[in-house]
CSV table of C-alpha atoms in Angstrom, one decimal:
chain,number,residue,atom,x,y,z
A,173,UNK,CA,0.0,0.0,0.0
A,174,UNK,CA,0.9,3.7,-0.7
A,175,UNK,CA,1.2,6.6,1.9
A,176,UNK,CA,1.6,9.7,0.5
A,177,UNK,CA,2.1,13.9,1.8
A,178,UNK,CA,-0.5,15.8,0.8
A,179,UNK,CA,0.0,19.6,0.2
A,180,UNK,CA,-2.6,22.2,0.4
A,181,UNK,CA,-2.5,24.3,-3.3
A,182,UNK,CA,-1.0,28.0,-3.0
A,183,UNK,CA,-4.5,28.9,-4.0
A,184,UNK,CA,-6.8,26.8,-1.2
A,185,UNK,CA,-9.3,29.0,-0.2
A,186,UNK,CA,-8.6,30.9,3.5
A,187,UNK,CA,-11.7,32.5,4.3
A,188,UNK,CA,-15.5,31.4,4.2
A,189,UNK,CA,-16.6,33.9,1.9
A,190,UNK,CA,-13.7,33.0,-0.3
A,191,UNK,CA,-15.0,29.1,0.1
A,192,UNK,CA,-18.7,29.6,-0.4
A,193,UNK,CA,-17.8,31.9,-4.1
A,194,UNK,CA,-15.5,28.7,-5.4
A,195,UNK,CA,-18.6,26.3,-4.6
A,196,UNK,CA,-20.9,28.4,-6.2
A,197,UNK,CA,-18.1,28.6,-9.1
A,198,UNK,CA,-17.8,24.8,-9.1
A,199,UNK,CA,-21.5,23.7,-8.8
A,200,UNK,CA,-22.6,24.8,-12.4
A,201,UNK,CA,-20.3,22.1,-13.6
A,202,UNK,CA,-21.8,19.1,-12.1
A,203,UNK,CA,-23.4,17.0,-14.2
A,204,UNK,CA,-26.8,15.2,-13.6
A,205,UNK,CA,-27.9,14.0,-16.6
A,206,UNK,CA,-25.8,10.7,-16.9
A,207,UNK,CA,-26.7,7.2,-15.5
A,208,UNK,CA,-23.2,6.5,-14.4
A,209,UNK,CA,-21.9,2.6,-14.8
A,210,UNK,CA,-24.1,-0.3,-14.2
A,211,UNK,CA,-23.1,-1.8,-10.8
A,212,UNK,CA,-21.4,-4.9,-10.7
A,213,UNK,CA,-18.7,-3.7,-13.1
A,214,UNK,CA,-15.4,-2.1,-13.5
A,215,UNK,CA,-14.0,-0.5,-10.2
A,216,UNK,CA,-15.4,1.4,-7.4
A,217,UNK,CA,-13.2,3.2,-4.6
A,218,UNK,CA,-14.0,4.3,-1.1
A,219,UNK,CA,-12.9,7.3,0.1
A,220,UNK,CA,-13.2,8.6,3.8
A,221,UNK,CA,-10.9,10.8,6.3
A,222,UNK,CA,-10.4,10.7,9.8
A,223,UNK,CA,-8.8,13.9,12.0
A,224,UNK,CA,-6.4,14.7,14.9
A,225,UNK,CA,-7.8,18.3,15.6
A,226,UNK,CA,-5.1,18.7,18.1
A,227,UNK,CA,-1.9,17.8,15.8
A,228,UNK,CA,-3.3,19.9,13.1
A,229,UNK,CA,-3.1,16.6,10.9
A,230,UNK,CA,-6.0,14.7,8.6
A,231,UNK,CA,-5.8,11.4,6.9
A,232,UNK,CA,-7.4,10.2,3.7
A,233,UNK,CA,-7.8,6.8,2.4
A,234,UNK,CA,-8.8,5.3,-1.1
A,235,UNK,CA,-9.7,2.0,-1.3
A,236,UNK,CA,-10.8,0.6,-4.8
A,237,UNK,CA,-12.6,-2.7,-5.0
A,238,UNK,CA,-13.7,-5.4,-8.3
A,239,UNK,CA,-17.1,-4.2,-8.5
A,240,UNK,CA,-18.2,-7.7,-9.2
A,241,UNK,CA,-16.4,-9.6,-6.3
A,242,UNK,CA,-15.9,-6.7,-3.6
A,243,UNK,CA,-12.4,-7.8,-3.2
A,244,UNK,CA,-9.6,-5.1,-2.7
A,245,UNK,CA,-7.8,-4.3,-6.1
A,246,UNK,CA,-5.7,-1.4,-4.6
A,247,UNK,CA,-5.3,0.7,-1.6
A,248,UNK,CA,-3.2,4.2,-0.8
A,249,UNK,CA,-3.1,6.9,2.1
A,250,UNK,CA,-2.2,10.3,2.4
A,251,UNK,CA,-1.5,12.5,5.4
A,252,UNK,CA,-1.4,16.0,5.7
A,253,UNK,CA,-2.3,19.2,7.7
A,254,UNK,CA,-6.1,20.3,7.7
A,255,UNK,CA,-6.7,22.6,5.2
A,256,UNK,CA,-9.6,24.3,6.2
A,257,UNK,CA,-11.5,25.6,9.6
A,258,UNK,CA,-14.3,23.4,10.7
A,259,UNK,CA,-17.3,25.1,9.1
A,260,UNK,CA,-20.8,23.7,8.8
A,261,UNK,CA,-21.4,23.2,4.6
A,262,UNK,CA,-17.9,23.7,4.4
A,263,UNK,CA,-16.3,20.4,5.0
A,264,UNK,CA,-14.9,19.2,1.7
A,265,UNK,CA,-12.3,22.1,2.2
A,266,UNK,CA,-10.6,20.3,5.3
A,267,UNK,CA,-11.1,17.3,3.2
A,268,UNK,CA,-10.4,17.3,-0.4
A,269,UNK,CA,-6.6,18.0,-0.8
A,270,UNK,CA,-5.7,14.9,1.3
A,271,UNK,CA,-8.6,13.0,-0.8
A,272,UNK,CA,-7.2,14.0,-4.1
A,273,UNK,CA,-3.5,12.7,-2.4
A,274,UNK,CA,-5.1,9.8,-2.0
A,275,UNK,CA,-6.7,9.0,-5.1
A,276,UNK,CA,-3.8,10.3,-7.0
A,277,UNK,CA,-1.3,7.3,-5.2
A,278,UNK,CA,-3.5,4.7,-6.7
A,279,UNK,CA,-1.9,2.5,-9.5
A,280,UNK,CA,-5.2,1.9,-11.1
A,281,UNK,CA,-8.2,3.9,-12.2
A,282,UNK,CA,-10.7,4.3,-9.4
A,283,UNK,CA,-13.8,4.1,-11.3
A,284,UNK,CA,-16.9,5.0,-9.3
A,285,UNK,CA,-16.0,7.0,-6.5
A,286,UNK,CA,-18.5,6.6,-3.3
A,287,UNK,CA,-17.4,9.2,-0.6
A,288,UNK,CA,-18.7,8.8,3.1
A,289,UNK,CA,-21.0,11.8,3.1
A,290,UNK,CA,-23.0,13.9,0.8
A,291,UNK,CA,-23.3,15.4,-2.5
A,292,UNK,CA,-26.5,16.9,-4.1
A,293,UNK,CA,-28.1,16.4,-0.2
A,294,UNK,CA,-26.4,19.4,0.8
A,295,UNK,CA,-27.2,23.2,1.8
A,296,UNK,CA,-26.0,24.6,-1.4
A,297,UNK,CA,-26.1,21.5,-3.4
A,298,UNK,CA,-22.6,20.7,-3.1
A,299,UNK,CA,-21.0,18.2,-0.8
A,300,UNK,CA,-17.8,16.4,-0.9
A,301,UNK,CA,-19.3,14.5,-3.1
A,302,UNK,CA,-19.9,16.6,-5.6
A,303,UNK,CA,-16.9,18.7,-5.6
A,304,UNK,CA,-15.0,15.7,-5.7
A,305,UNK,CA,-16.1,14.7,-9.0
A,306,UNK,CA,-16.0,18.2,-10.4
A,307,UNK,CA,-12.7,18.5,-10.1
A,308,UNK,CA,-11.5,14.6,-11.2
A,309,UNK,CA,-14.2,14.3,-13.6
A,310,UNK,CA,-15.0,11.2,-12.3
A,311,UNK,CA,-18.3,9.4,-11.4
A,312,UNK,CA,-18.9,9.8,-7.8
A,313,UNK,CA,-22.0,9.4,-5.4
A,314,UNK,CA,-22.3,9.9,-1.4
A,315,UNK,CA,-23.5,7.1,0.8
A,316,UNK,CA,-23.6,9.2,4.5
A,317,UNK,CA,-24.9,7.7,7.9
A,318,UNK,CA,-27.4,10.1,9.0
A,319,UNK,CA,-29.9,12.9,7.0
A,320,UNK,CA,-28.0,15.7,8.1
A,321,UNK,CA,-30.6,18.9,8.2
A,322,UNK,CA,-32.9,17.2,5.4
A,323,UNK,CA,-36.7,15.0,6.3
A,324,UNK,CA,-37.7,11.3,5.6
A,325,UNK,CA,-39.9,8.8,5.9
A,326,UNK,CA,-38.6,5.2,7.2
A,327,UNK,CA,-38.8,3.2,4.6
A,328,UNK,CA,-40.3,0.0,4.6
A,329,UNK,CA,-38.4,-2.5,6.8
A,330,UNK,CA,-37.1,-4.9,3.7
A,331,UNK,CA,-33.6,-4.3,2.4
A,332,UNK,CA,-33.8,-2.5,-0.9
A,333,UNK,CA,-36.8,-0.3,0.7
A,334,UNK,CA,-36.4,3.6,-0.1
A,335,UNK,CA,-38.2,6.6,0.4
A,336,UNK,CA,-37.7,10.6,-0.5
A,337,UNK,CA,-34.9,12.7,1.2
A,338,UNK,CA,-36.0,16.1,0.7
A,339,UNK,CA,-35.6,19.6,1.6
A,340,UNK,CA,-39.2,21.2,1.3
A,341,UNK,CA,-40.8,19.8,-1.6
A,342,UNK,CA,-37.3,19.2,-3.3
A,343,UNK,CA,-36.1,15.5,-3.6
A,344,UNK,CA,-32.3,16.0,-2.6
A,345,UNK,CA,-31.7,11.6,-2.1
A,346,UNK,CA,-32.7,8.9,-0.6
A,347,UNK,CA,-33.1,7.1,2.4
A,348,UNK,CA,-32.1,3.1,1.5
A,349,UNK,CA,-32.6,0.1,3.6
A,350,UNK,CA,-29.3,-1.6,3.3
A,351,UNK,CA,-30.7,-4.5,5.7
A,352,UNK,CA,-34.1,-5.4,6.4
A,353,UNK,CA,-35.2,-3.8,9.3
A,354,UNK,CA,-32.1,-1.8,10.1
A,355,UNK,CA,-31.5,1.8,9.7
A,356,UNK,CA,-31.3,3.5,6.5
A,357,UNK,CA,-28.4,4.8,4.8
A,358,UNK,CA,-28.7,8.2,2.9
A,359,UNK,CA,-28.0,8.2,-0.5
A,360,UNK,CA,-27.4,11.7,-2.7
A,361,UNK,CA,-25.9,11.8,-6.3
A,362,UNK,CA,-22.5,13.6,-6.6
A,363,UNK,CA,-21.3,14.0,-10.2
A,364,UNK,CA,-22.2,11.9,-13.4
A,365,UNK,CA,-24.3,9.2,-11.8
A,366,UNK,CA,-28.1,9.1,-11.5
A,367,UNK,CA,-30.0,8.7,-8.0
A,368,UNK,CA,-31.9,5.6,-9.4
A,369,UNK,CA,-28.1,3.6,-10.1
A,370,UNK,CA,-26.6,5.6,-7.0
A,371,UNK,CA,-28.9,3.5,-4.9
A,372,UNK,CA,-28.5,0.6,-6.4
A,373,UNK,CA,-24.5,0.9,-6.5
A,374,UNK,CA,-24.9,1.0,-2.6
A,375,UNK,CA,-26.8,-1.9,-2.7
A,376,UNK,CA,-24.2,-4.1,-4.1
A,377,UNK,CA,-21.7,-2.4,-2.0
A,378,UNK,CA,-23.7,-3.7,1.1
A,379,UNK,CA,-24.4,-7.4,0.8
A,380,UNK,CA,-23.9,-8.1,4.5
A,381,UNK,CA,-23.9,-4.4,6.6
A,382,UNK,CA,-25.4,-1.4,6.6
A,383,UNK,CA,-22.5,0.7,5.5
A,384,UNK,CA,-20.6,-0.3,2.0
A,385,UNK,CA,-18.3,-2.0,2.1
A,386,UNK,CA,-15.9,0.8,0.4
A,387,UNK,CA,-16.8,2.8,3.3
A,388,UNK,CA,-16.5,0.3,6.1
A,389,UNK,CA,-12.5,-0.6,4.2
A,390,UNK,CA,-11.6,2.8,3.9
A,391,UNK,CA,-12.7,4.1,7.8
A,392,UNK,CA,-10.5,1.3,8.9
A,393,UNK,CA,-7.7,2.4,6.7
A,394,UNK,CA,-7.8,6.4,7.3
A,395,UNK,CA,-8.1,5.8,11.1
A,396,UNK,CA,-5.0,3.4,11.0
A,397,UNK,CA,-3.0,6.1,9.0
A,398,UNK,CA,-3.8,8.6,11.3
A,399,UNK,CA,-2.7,6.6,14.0
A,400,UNK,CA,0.3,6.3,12.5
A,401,UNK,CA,0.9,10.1,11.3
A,402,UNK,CA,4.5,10.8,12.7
A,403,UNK,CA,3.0,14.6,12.4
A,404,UNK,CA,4.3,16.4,16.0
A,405,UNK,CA,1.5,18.1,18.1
């Protein structure tokens, strides 16, 4: 496995308002009218971070799996300072830097990239997600643990069950039954990739847990790099 040093750009935005004018920049080029790749083939990759707040220090892992078999084809690291203060709708600018490390250290194409948090089901429409796959062009969805500010349903108790995430009257993604009578998991399109296929990607990604299994890898990996940061307090 790779571990990489990420570097924040000489350009990474400083101040909110600085933060808030690239999304709005950025957002316009997402793109929603594609299906994205049928699940079950090519790659996918996990992506996830973990933080040391107190050492200044964030971790990133990628983890890219056979789409068919779920078994690992590659997996690299990156460590770096956080590049951003913690700000509510803000969060892919501590994130992204040591993401892109990440991703970049692979030896293979990622493929379908499923981050652990959000992309269209956002404030301003633009979670990690989503700027993630502006910037690599790639296809990328966000599978996240809880609804952040947005209202649901519970959907039916069998796996496969969904029902509307929404903010208002707006559908912003979906809450999916991974296992039958377990707690949803909330889906929202990032970049290239339609909400029906999104779903059904995390599906496949979940034949035996609630979380995919590209998130569940990649926690474990980010958490063990950051353990292992040699980044001084």
């Amino acid at each position: 496995m790779t571990t990489v040093t990420a570097q924040i750009p000489a350009d990474w935005p400083a101040t909110e308002e600085r933060a808030r004018a690239v999304q709005d920049g950025l957002r316009a080029r997402v793109v929603l009218d594609e299906p994205g790749p049928p699940p079950g083939t090519g790659t996918v990759t996990g992506v996830d971070v973990a933080y040391d707040d107190a050492r200044d220090v964030v971790a990133a892992a990628a983890v890219t799996l056979d789409a068919a078999t779920l078994a690992v084809v590659a997996e690299a690291t990156a460590v770096g300072r956080i590049s951003f203060p913690y700000v509510p709708g803000l969060l892919a600018f501590r994130e992204i830097p040591t993401v892109l490390a990440a991703l970049d250290a692979l030896p293979c194409p990622p493929g379908l990239v499923v981050c652990d948090g959000y992309g269209r089901a956002h404030p301003r429409r633009f979670g990690l997600a989503s700027h993630l796959g502006v910037l690599t062009g790639l296809p990328t969805i966000g599978v996240a643990k809880n609804p952040f500010t947005f209202a649901y349903e519970d959907p039916d108790a069998p796996r496969g069950s969904t029902s509307p995430l929404l903010d208002g009257a707006e559908e912003v993604g979906r809450a999916l039954r991974t296992r039958a009578a377990v707690k949803p998991v909330f889906v929202s399109v990032g970049h290239r990739v339609g909400l029906e296929n999104a779903c059904a990607h995390t599906l496949a990604l979940a034949p035996a847990f609630r979380l995919p299994e590209t998130t569940r890898r990649a926690d474990a990996l980010c958490r063990a790099a950051l353990r292992a940061a040699a980044y001084p307090a």
